[in-house]
mmCIF file of C-alpha atoms in Angstrom:
data_model
loop_
_atom_site.group_PDB
_atom_site.id
_atom_site.type_symbol
_atom_site.label_atom_id
_atom_site.label_comp_id
_atom_site.label_asym_id
_atom_site.label_seq_id
_atom_site.Cartn_x
_atom_site.Cartn_y
_atom_site.Cartn_z
ATOM 1 C CA MET A 1 147.198 -60.546 -79.623
ATOM 2 C CA ILE A 2 145.274 -63.748 -80.664
ATOM 3 C CA HIS A 3 146.633 -66.088 -83.195
ATOM 4 C CA SER A 4 144.279 -67.038 -86.359
ATOM 5 C CA TRP A 5 143.633 -70.487 -87.576
ATOM 6 C CA LYS A 6 146.701 -70.554 -89.847
ATOM 7 C CA MET A 7 149.845 -71.322 -88.096
ATOM 8 C CA THR A 8 152.537 -68.664 -88.214
ATOM 9 C CA GLU A 9 156.129 -69.476 -88.765
ATOM 10 C CA VAL A 10 156.463 -69.165 -85.060
ATOM 11 C CA GLU A 11 153.940 -71.613 -84.134
ATOM 12 C CA LYS A 12 155.200 -73.980 -86.882
ATOM 13 C CA THR A 13 158.608 -74.069 -85.170
ATOM 14 C CA VAL A 14 157.173 -74.598 -81.818
ATOM 15 C CA ALA A 15 154.851 -77.428 -83.036
ATOM 16 C CA ALA A 16 157.958 -78.941 -84.850
ATOM 17 C CA ASN A 17 159.754 -79.254 -81.447
ATOM 18 C CA ALA A 18 156.794 -80.134 -79.279
ATOM 19 C CA PRO A 19 156.859 -83.515 -77.247
ATOM 20 C CA ALA A 20 155.775 -86.511 -79.098
ATOM 21 C CA PRO A 21 152.219 -87.348 -79.502
ATOM 22 C CA GLY A 22 151.152 -89.594 -76.702
ATOM 23 C CA ALA A 23 153.472 -88.058 -74.065
ATOM 24 C CA LEU A 24 151.550 -86.523 -71.024
ATOM 25 C CA THR A 25 152.925 -83.762 -69.071
ATOM 26 C CA GLY A 26 150.748 -84.121 -65.899
ATOM 27 C CA SER A 27 151.447 -85.808 -62.716
ATOM 28 C CA ALA A 28 148.544 -88.361 -63.124
ATOM 29 C CA ALA A 29 150.635 -91.535 -63.311
ATOM 30 C CA ILE A 30 149.425 -94.494 -61.215
ATOM 31 C CA HIS A 31 152.821 -96.301 -61.255
ATOM 32 C CA PRO A 32 156.307 -94.863 -61.459
ATOM 33 C CA GLY A 33 157.266 -93.982 -64.726
ATOM 34 C CA LYS A 34 153.923 -94.903 -66.536
ATOM 35 C CA SER A 35 151.274 -92.185 -67.616
ATOM 36 C CA PRO A 36 147.676 -93.073 -67.703
ATOM 37 C CA LEU A 37 147.788 -93.316 -71.519
ATOM 38 C CA MET A 38 150.624 -95.633 -71.363
ATOM 39 C CA VAL A 39 148.641 -97.979 -68.910
ATOM 40 C CA LEU A 40 145.574 -97.741 -71.382
ATOM 41 C CA GLN A 41 148.233 -98.664 -74.264
ATOM 42 C CA ALA A 42 149.320 -101.615 -72.118
ATOM 43 C CA ASN A 43 145.739 -102.683 -71.695
ATOM 44 C CA GLY A 44 145.246 -102.646 -75.465
ATOM 45 C CA LEU A 45 142.931 -99.692 -75.476
ATOM 46 C CA LEU A 46 145.321 -97.330 -77.528
ATOM 47 C CA THR A 47 147.198 -97.562 -80.712
ATOM 48 C CA ASP A 48 150.427 -95.687 -81.032
ATOM 49 C CA PHE A 49 149.764 -93.970 -84.309
ATOM 50 C CA ASN A 50 152.921 -91.897 -84.363
ATOM 51 C CA LYS A 51 156.716 -92.825 -83.703
ATOM 52 C CA PRO A 52 158.301 -90.899 -80.990
ATOM 53 C CA VAL A 53 160.410 -87.843 -82.285
ATOM 54 C CA GLN A 54 164.146 -88.123 -81.533
ATOM 55 C CA GLU A 55 165.403 -85.451 -79.106
ATOM 56 C CA GLU A 56 167.523 -82.831 -80.723
ATOM 57 C CA GLU A 57 169.525 -79.867 -79.566
ATOM 58 C CA VAL A 58 167.336 -76.819 -78.867
ATOM 59 C CA SER A 59 168.449 -73.828 -81.184
ATOM 60 C CA GLU A 60 168.154 -70.327 -80.514
ATOM 61 C CA ASP A 61 165.495 -69.861 -83.064
ATOM 62 C CA VAL A 62 163.390 -72.270 -81.172
ATOM 63 C CA LEU A 63 164.022 -70.676 -77.827
ATOM 64 C CA ARG A 64 163.211 -67.331 -79.293
ATOM 65 C CA ALA A 65 159.958 -68.771 -80.880
ATOM 66 C CA GLN A 66 158.865 -70.221 -77.578
ATOM 67 C CA GLU A 67 159.389 -66.749 -75.876
ATOM 68 C CA GLU A 68 157.198 -65.254 -78.516
ATOM 69 C CA TRP A 69 154.636 -68.070 -78.064
ATOM 70 C CA ASP A 70 154.366 -67.633 -74.387
ATOM 71 C CA ALA A 71 153.815 -63.983 -74.600
ATOM 72 C CA VAL A 72 150.615 -64.783 -76.587
ATOM 73 C CA GLU A 73 147.351 -64.053 -74.741
ATOM 74 C CA THR A 74 145.791 -67.290 -73.471
ATOM 75 C CA VAL A 75 142.274 -68.243 -73.749
ATOM 76 C CA GLN A 76 139.938 -66.748 -71.047
ATOM 77 C CA PRO A 77 137.855 -68.737 -68.797
ATOM 78 C CA GLU A 78 134.135 -68.711 -69.200
ATOM 79 C CA ASN A 79 133.500 -67.166 -65.908
ATOM 80 C CA GLN A 80 135.709 -64.032 -66.588
ATOM 81 C CA SER A 81 133.952 -60.986 -67.809
ATOM 82 C CA GLU A 82 134.272 -60.189 -71.477
ATOM 83 C CA GLY A 83 136.237 -57.037 -72.126
ATOM 84 C CA THR A 84 134.933 -54.256 -74.361
ATOM 85 C CA GLY A 85 135.284 -54.829 -78.168
ATOM 86 C CA SER A 86 134.935 -57.775 -80.318
ATOM 87 C CA LEU A 87 136.918 -60.968 -79.560
ATOM 88 C CA GLN A 88 139.060 -62.326 -82.339
ATOM 89 C CA ASN A 89 139.422 -66.007 -83.214
ATOM 90 C CA GLN A 90 136.237 -67.037 -81.538
ATOM 91 C CA SER A 91 134.186 -69.416 -83.557
ATOM 92 C CA SER A 92 130.471 -70.008 -82.603
ATOM 93 C CA LEU A 93 129.653 -73.351 -80.974
ATOM 94 C CA ILE A 94 128.077 -75.879 -83.151
ATOM 95 C CA SER A 95 125.177 -78.002 -82.376
ATOM 96 C CA PHE A 96 124.964 -81.793 -82.933
ATOM 97 C CA ASN A 97 121.984 -81.281 -85.482
ATOM 98 C CA GLU A 98 124.122 -78.626 -87.535
ATOM 99 C CA ALA A 99 127.075 -81.129 -87.567
ATOM 100 C CA LEU A 100 124.945 -83.889 -88.651
ATOM 101 C CA ALA A 101 123.379 -81.824 -91.399
ATOM 102 C CA PHE A 102 127.046 -81.548 -92.861
ATOM 103 C CA PHE A 103 127.027 -85.452 -93.300
ATOM 104 C CA GLN A 104 123.495 -85.451 -94.476
ATOM 105 C CA THR A 105 124.305 -83.265 -97.531
ATOM 106 C CA LYS A 106 127.914 -84.825 -98.005
ATOM 107 C CA ASP A 107 128.476 -87.335 -100.697
ATOM 108 C CA LEU A 108 129.511 -90.289 -98.659
ATOM 109 C CA SER A 109 129.372 -92.791 -101.453
ATOM 110 C CA GLU A 110 133.132 -93.588 -101.112
ATOM 111 C CA TYR A 111 132.469 -94.685 -97.409
ATOM 112 C CA MET A 112 129.238 -96.205 -97.947
ATOM 113 C CA MET A 113 130.962 -98.781 -100.146
ATOM 114 C CA LYS A 114 133.300 -99.783 -97.243
ATOM 115 C CA ILE A 115 130.884 -100.068 -94.321
ATOM 116 C CA LYS A 116 130.077 -103.386 -92.512
ATOM 117 C CA PRO A 117 126.648 -102.576 -90.983
ATOM 118 C CA SER A 118 126.111 -106.262 -89.835
ATOM 119 C CA VAL A 119 128.349 -109.134 -88.720
ATOM 120 C CA PRO A 120 128.506 -111.870 -91.453
ATOM 121 C CA ARG A 121 127.386 -115.339 -90.281
ATOM 122 C CA SER A 122 126.902 -118.575 -92.110
ATOM 123 C CA GLY A 123 125.996 -122.203 -91.181
ATOM 124 C CA PHE A 124 125.197 -123.087 -87.594
ATOM 125 C CA SER A 125 126.137 -119.595 -86.418
ATOM 126 C CA ALA A 126 123.586 -118.032 -88.684
ATOM 127 C CA LEU A 127 120.762 -120.298 -87.766
ATOM 128 C CA CYS A 128 121.313 -119.855 -84.139
ATOM 129 C CA HIS A 129 121.447 -115.975 -84.442
ATOM 130 C CA TRP A 130 118.149 -116.142 -86.434
ATOM 131 C CA LEU A 131 116.481 -118.412 -83.855
ATOM 132 C CA PHE A 132 117.764 -116.826 -80.651
ATOM 133 C CA GLY A 133 119.443 -113.586 -81.457
ATOM 134 C CA PRO A 134 118.044 -110.024 -81.402
ATOM 135 C CA PRO A 135 115.409 -108.864 -84.092
ATOM 136 C CA ARG A 136 116.427 -107.910 -87.386
ATOM 137 C CA LEU A 137 116.570 -104.139 -87.886
ATOM 138 C CA GLN A 138 113.577 -102.831 -90.163
ATOM 139 C CA HIS A 139 114.589 -102.184 -93.638
ATOM 140 C CA SER A 140 113.296 -98.517 -93.433
ATOM 141 C CA LEU A 141 116.058 -97.757 -90.939
ATOM 142 C CA HIS A 142 118.846 -99.175 -93.054
ATOM 143 C CA GLU A 143 119.730 -95.799 -94.581
ATOM 144 C CA GLU A 144 120.107 -94.072 -91.332
ATOM 145 C CA ARG A 145 122.222 -96.969 -90.033
ATOM 146 C CA ASN A 146 124.553 -96.887 -92.805
ATOM 147 C CA LEU A 147 125.000 -93.128 -92.361
ATOM 148 C CA VAL A 148 126.113 -93.826 -88.898
ATOM 149 C CA PHE A 149 128.745 -96.390 -89.994
ATOM 150 C CA ALA A 150 129.803 -93.976 -92.855
ATOM 151 C CA MET A 151 130.532 -91.290 -90.116
ATOM 152 C CA GLY A 152 132.551 -93.939 -88.360
ATOM 153 C CA LEU A 153 134.933 -94.112 -91.513
ATOM 154 C CA TYR A 154 134.918 -90.549 -92.361
ATOM 155 C CA PRO A 155 138.363 -89.004 -91.409
ATOM 156 C CA PHE A 156 138.959 -85.646 -89.752
ATOM 157 C CA ASP A 157 139.544 -82.894 -92.396
ATOM 158 C CA ASN A 158 141.463 -79.657 -91.422
ATOM 159 C CA THR A 159 140.041 -77.990 -94.578
ATOM 160 C CA GLU A 160 136.322 -78.436 -93.337
ATOM 161 C CA GLU A 161 135.183 -75.704 -91.214
ATOM 162 C CA THR A 162 132.488 -77.838 -89.626
ATOM 163 C CA HIS A 163 135.135 -80.280 -88.537
ATOM 164 C CA MET A 164 137.045 -77.447 -86.860
ATOM 165 C CA ARG A 165 134.049 -76.136 -85.042
ATOM 166 C CA VAL A 166 133.172 -79.522 -83.638
ATOM 167 C CA LEU A 167 136.650 -79.883 -82.202
ATOM 168 C CA GLN A 168 136.730 -76.343 -80.612
ATOM 169 C CA THR A 169 133.095 -76.741 -79.306
ATOM 170 C CA VAL A 170 134.051 -79.911 -77.426
ATOM 171 C CA TYR A 171 137.066 -78.310 -75.917
ATOM 172 C CA LYS A 172 135.155 -75.180 -74.930
ATOM 173 C CA ARG A 173 132.495 -76.938 -73.449
ATOM 174 C CA LEU A 174 134.642 -79.085 -71.264
ATOM 175 C CA THR A 175 137.269 -76.453 -70.201
ATOM 176 C CA GLY A 176 134.895 -73.525 -69.814
ATOM 177 C CA THR A 177 137.069 -71.243 -72.240
ATOM 178 C CA LYS A 178 135.855 -68.840 -74.749
ATOM 179 C CA LEU A 179 138.347 -68.307 -77.411
ATOM 180 C CA ASP A 180 139.525 -71.020 -79.941
ATOM 181 C CA CYS A 181 142.710 -72.784 -79.353
ATOM 182 C CA PRO A 182 145.490 -73.747 -81.589
ATOM 183 C CA ARG A 183 144.710 -76.862 -83.968
ATOM 184 C CA PHE A 184 147.941 -78.564 -82.683
ATOM 185 C CA GLY A 185 149.303 -78.475 -79.033
ATOM 186 C CA GLY A 186 149.638 -80.017 -75.762
ATOM 187 C CA HIS A 187 146.346 -78.445 -74.508
ATOM 188 C CA TRP A 188 144.315 -81.382 -76.216
ATOM 189 C CA GLU A 189 145.886 -83.591 -73.553
ATOM 190 C CA GLN A 190 143.864 -81.532 -70.976
ATOM 191 C CA ILE A 191 140.679 -83.136 -72.304
ATOM 192 C CA GLY A 192 142.082 -86.527 -72.765
ATOM 193 C CA PHE A 193 143.560 -86.937 -76.250
ATOM 194 C CA GLN A 194 146.782 -88.815 -76.547
ATOM 195 C CA GLY A 195 148.847 -86.056 -77.863
ATOM 196 C CA SER A 196 148.914 -82.706 -79.874
ATOM 197 C CA ASP A 197 146.794 -83.779 -82.661
ATOM 198 C CA PRO A 198 143.297 -85.248 -81.685
ATOM 199 C CA ALA A 199 142.728 -86.611 -85.284
ATOM 200 C CA THR A 200 145.221 -89.326 -84.752
ATOM 201 C CA ASP A 201 142.843 -90.861 -81.897
ATOM 202 C CA LEU A 202 139.907 -90.922 -84.294
ATOM 203 C CA ARG A 203 141.288 -93.550 -86.667
ATOM 204 C CA GLY A 204 139.117 -96.306 -84.830
ATOM 205 C CA THR A 205 135.926 -94.593 -84.954
ATOM 206 C CA GLY A 206 136.218 -91.797 -87.472
ATOM 207 C CA PHE A 207 134.330 -88.573 -87.164
ATOM 208 C CA LEU A 208 131.646 -90.400 -85.321
ATOM 209 C CA GLY A 209 133.994 -90.285 -82.159
ATOM 210 C CA LEU A 210 133.746 -86.507 -82.181
ATOM 211 C CA MET A 211 130.085 -86.460 -83.073
ATOM 212 C CA GLN A 212 129.147 -88.444 -79.927
ATOM 213 C CA VAL A 213 131.195 -86.311 -77.599
ATOM 214 C CA LEU A 214 129.736 -83.394 -79.283
ATOM 215 C CA TYR A 215 126.296 -84.461 -78.565
ATOM 216 C CA PHE A 216 127.121 -85.270 -75.008
ATOM 217 C CA VAL A 217 128.525 -81.756 -74.252
ATOM 218 C CA MET A 218 125.792 -79.880 -76.305
ATOM 219 C CA GLU A 219 122.659 -81.734 -75.213
ATOM 220 C CA PRO A 220 121.300 -79.713 -72.199
ATOM 221 C CA ARG A 221 120.277 -82.838 -70.492
ATOM 222 C CA THR A 222 123.631 -84.383 -70.429
ATOM 223 C CA LEU A 223 125.857 -81.573 -70.178
ATOM 224 C CA SER A 224 126.302 -81.553 -66.449
ATOM 225 C CA LEU A 225 126.927 -85.326 -66.473
ATOM 226 C CA ALA A 226 129.624 -84.916 -69.157
ATOM 227 C CA ARG A 227 131.240 -82.265 -66.961
ATOM 228 C CA ASP A 228 130.976 -84.458 -63.944
ATOM 229 C CA ILE A 229 132.792 -87.262 -65.718
ATOM 230 C CA TYR A 230 135.364 -84.940 -67.121
ATOM 231 C CA LYS A 231 135.987 -83.673 -63.427
ATOM 232 C CA LEU A 232 136.412 -87.375 -62.416
ATOM 233 C CA SER A 233 138.780 -87.739 -65.279
ATOM 234 C CA LEU A 234 141.027 -85.137 -63.618
ATOM 235 C CA HIS A 235 140.857 -86.657 -60.238
ATOM 236 C CA GLU A 236 144.299 -86.991 -58.436
ATOM 237 C CA THR A 237 144.058 -90.752 -58.316
ATOM 238 C CA GLN A 238 141.108 -91.781 -60.368
ATOM 239 C CA ASN A 239 142.038 -89.807 -63.359
ATOM 240 C CA PHE A 240 141.649 -91.160 -66.948
ATOM 241 C CA PRO A 241 141.943 -89.606 -70.446
ATOM 242 C CA PHE A 242 138.252 -88.420 -71.037
ATOM 243 C CA CYS A 243 138.262 -88.238 -74.726
ATOM 244 C CA VAL A 244 140.220 -91.564 -75.262
ATOM 245 C CA MET A 245 137.573 -93.119 -72.990
ATOM 246 C CA SER A 246 134.864 -91.591 -75.016
ATOM 247 C CA ILE A 247 136.319 -92.991 -78.361
ATOM 248 C CA ASN A 248 136.487 -96.451 -76.705
ATOM 249 C CA ILE A 249 132.650 -96.140 -75.826
ATOM 250 C CA THR A 250 131.821 -95.193 -79.298
ATOM 251 C CA ARG A 251 133.623 -98.229 -80.457
ATOM 252 C CA ILE A 252 131.339 -100.095 -78.084
ATOM 253 C CA ALA A 253 128.316 -98.528 -79.451
ATOM 254 C CA LEU A 254 129.407 -99.052 -83.020
ATOM 255 C CA GLN A 255 129.739 -102.755 -82.273
ATOM 256 C CA ALA A 256 126.529 -102.957 -80.495
ATOM 257 C CA LEU A 257 124.637 -101.588 -83.564
ATOM 258 C CA ARG A 258 126.672 -104.025 -85.737
ATOM 259 C CA GLU A 259 125.918 -107.062 -83.751
ATOM 260 C CA GLY A 260 122.203 -106.072 -83.689
ATOM 261 C CA ASN A 261 122.012 -105.558 -80.051
ATOM 262 C CA LEU A 262 120.341 -102.096 -80.462
ATOM 263 C CA SER A 263 117.867 -103.284 -83.185
ATOM 264 C CA LYS A 264 115.027 -103.881 -80.942
ATOM 265 C CA GLU A 265 115.347 -100.327 -79.356
ATOM 266 C CA CYS A 266 115.826 -98.808 -82.799
ATOM 267 C CA ASN A 267 112.877 -100.568 -84.182
ATOM 268 C CA ARG A 268 110.718 -99.550 -81.253
ATOM 269 C CA ARG A 269 111.695 -95.829 -81.560
ATOM 270 C CA GLN A 270 112.106 -95.810 -85.307
ATOM 271 C CA GLN A 271 115.558 -94.101 -84.957
ATOM 272 C CA ILE A 272 119.041 -94.988 -85.262
ATOM 273 C CA ILE A 273 121.076 -91.836 -84.317
ATOM 274 C CA ALA A 274 119.189 -91.101 -81.426
ATOM 275 C CA VAL A 275 119.300 -94.419 -79.920
ATOM 276 C CA ILE A 276 123.118 -94.976 -80.489
ATOM 277 C CA ASN A 277 123.669 -91.459 -78.849
ATOM 278 C CA ASP A 278 121.448 -92.517 -76.004
ATOM 279 C CA PHE A 279 123.294 -95.789 -75.802
ATOM 280 C CA TYR A 280 126.762 -94.074 -75.742
ATOM 281 C CA VAL A 281 125.819 -91.712 -72.836
ATOM 282 C CA ALA A 282 124.234 -94.335 -70.921
ATOM 283 C CA THR A 283 127.382 -96.756 -71.342
ATOM 284 C CA PHE A 284 129.723 -93.857 -70.285
ATOM 285 C CA TYR A 285 127.264 -93.346 -67.222
ATOM 286 C CA HIS A 286 127.357 -96.803 -66.455
ATOM 287 C CA LEU A 287 131.270 -96.858 -66.498
ATOM 288 C CA TYR A 288 131.255 -93.503 -64.432
ATOM 289 C CA GLN A 289 129.215 -95.224 -61.656
ATOM 290 C CA ILE A 290 131.563 -98.097 -61.539
ATOM 291 C CA TRP A 291 134.734 -95.859 -61.733
ATOM 292 C CA LYS A 292 133.728 -93.449 -59.128
ATOM 293 C CA SER A 293 131.764 -95.721 -56.520
ATOM 294 C CA GLN A 294 134.365 -98.512 -56.618
ATOM 295 C CA HIS A 295 137.376 -96.240 -56.609
ATOM 296 C CA LYS A 296 138.779 -97.496 -59.967
ATOM 297 C CA THR A 297 142.075 -96.248 -61.381
ATOM 298 C CA ILE A 298 143.783 -96.202 -64.598
ATOM 299 C CA ALA A 299 145.349 -99.462 -63.781
ATOM 300 C CA ASP A 300 141.817 -101.029 -63.660
ATOM 301 C CA SER A 301 140.812 -99.624 -67.180
ATOM 302 C CA GLY A 302 141.158 -102.823 -69.313
ATOM 303 C CA TYR A 303 139.038 -104.992 -66.776
ATOM 304 C CA VAL A 304 136.225 -102.149 -66.308
ATOM 305 C CA ILE A 305 135.887 -101.614 -70.122
ATOM 306 C CA GLN A 306 135.724 -105.205 -70.777
ATOM 307 C CA ASP A 307 133.068 -105.598 -67.966
ATOM 308 C CA VAL A 308 131.149 -102.679 -69.236
ATOM 309 C CA THR A 309 131.236 -103.994 -72.805
ATOM 310 C CA THR A 310 129.802 -107.328 -71.919
ATOM 311 C CA TYR A 311 127.025 -105.863 -69.641
ATOM 312 C CA VAL A 312 125.818 -103.085 -71.925
ATOM 313 C CA ASN A 313 125.692 -105.394 -74.823
ATOM 314 C CA LYS A 314 123.443 -107.855 -72.862
ATOM 315 C CA ASN A 315 121.235 -105.179 -71.416
ATOM 316 C CA PRO A 316 121.055 -102.120 -73.755
ATOM 317 C CA ARG A 317 117.661 -101.022 -72.631
ATOM 318 C CA ALA A 318 118.430 -101.490 -69.018
ATOM 319 C CA VAL A 319 121.344 -99.140 -69.130
ATOM 320 C CA ILE A 320 119.304 -96.604 -71.194
ATOM 321 C CA ARG A 321 116.510 -96.797 -68.603
ATOM 322 C CA GLU A 322 119.131 -96.245 -65.930
ATOM 323 C CA LEU A 323 120.242 -93.075 -67.762
ATOM 324 C CA GLU A 324 116.804 -91.798 -67.992
ATOM 325 C CA ARG A 325 116.120 -92.402 -64.428
ATOM 326 C CA TYR A 326 119.211 -90.552 -63.362
ATOM 327 C CA LEU A 327 118.606 -87.610 -65.582
ATOM 328 C CA SER A 328 114.983 -87.517 -64.374
ATOM 329 C CA GLU A 329 116.279 -87.289 -60.695
ATOM 330 C CA LYS A 330 118.932 -84.884 -61.362
ATOM 331 C CA ARG A 331 116.393 -82.570 -62.990
ATOM 332 C CA ALA A 332 113.948 -82.996 -60.078
ATOM 333 C CA ASN A 333 116.602 -82.285 -57.531
ATOM 334 C CA ALA A 334 117.671 -79.123 -59.431
ATOM 335 C CA ILE A 335 114.086 -77.824 -59.353
ATOM 336 C CA GLY A 336 113.894 -78.723 -55.673
ATOM 337 C CA GLN A 337 117.125 -76.856 -55.034
ATOM 338 C CA MET A 338 115.708 -73.872 -56.637
ATOM 339 C CA ASP A 339 112.689 -73.929 -54.543
ATOM 340 C CA SER A 340 114.674 -74.728 -51.227
ATOM 341 C CA PRO A 341 118.100 -73.249 -51.737
ATOM 342 C CA ARG A 342 119.220 -74.676 -48.251
ATOM 343 C CA GLY A 343 117.941 -78.102 -48.745
ATOM 344 C CA GLY A 344 121.041 -79.941 -47.770
ATOM 345 C CA ASN A 345 121.018 -83.100 -49.873
ATOM 346 C CA ALA A 346 119.397 -81.685 -52.913
ATOM 347 C CA GLY A 347 121.312 -82.024 -56.210
ATOM 348 C CA LYS A 348 123.532 -84.760 -54.894
ATOM 349 C CA ASP A 349 124.458 -87.781 -57.361
ATOM 350 C CA SER A 350 123.312 -91.033 -56.119
ATOM 351 C CA PHE A 351 125.264 -94.001 -57.673
ATOM 352 C CA VAL A 352 123.837 -97.411 -58.438
ATOM 353 C CA GLY A 353 125.944 -100.414 -58.415
ATOM 354 C CA VAL A 354 126.224 -102.904 -61.221
ATOM 355 C CA CYS A 355 124.103 -105.416 -59.271
ATOM 356 C CA ASP A 356 121.363 -102.942 -58.721
ATOM 357 C CA LEU A 357 120.663 -102.765 -62.527
ATOM 358 C CA GLU A 358 118.034 -105.325 -63.494
ATOM 359 C CA PRO A 359 119.030 -107.206 -66.789
ATOM 360 C CA GLU A 360 116.355 -107.324 -69.289
ATOM 361 C CA GLU A 361 115.345 -111.012 -69.650
ATOM 362 C CA GLU A 362 114.066 -110.723 -73.205
ATOM 363 C CA GLU A 363 117.677 -109.952 -74.430
ATOM 364 C CA VAL A 364 119.382 -113.127 -75.591
ATOM 365 C CA ASP A 365 123.277 -113.450 -75.990
ATOM 366 C CA LEU A 366 124.556 -113.842 -79.550
ATOM 367 C CA VAL A 367 125.924 -117.158 -80.356
#
């Protein structure tokens, strides 16, 4: 038996008595009594959107509901063979372009009035920025830029099928499951959300926070990298909440666009969305390099994100080029591995340290 999207009374009862959002159930704590999310929150990277639920005595109805829920068939791993007959509650994956079309045809005027596409400057600061700052974004790209910022304000909507499919697609591509999972529940913590409702984590980046991770897992060139980073996020000692980290990187990307640090690349390519997506993946890859090669833990998260933010804003083109080199090498290694299956080192990742990335000299710091 597989549940439909609408929660039954049983599921409502269980959800009402579920652990408070933000509480992790795993054993990934770095310090006694502190979960990875608690450490991130202490570092100022999380916002506690929900007050903890007071503990109450568990009633017989709740226990009975829990027993019924435990009896429900769980989602099947992707590598298991499909049984005969059709699978219920199995929505199709959604591509980034299909999800983007939703916003391109949506009336976003309410959000367009609220966007802040650039940093307001006046006086000496404005003069220095004009003289020494990055080039201005070409006017022909303003509409696409504004769409990005509008998505950054657009909230998750449970009534929108597109929103639901995006959320399900991200979960399926990272975990390898085939069937849809419940809208609310502790399973979202498995992919690195704070609690049982992913929507509460999107308040800083709006739906753009989901759109960028959707791009990451649905783009064939970057899917294996996304899964490598996700695998590291589950490491016994180097673990971190994947989706929370992703949302922080979306914040970095939005701010880089707002500050004008991506204008030069956008003007060169005559694109906004493609550039900010590449910058997002490149920033995530840069953080992944540091985290894995330098054996960082969740206790280092604040310092790592701060250093990554500074570096990628000063060298946006450099980090994108480094991502391009990595993807090209990985593709070449994959081809070589197919030609020579026993080639011992084929397909291995090679990590580049921060000092190995050459800064782009023409990029000038903002004043």
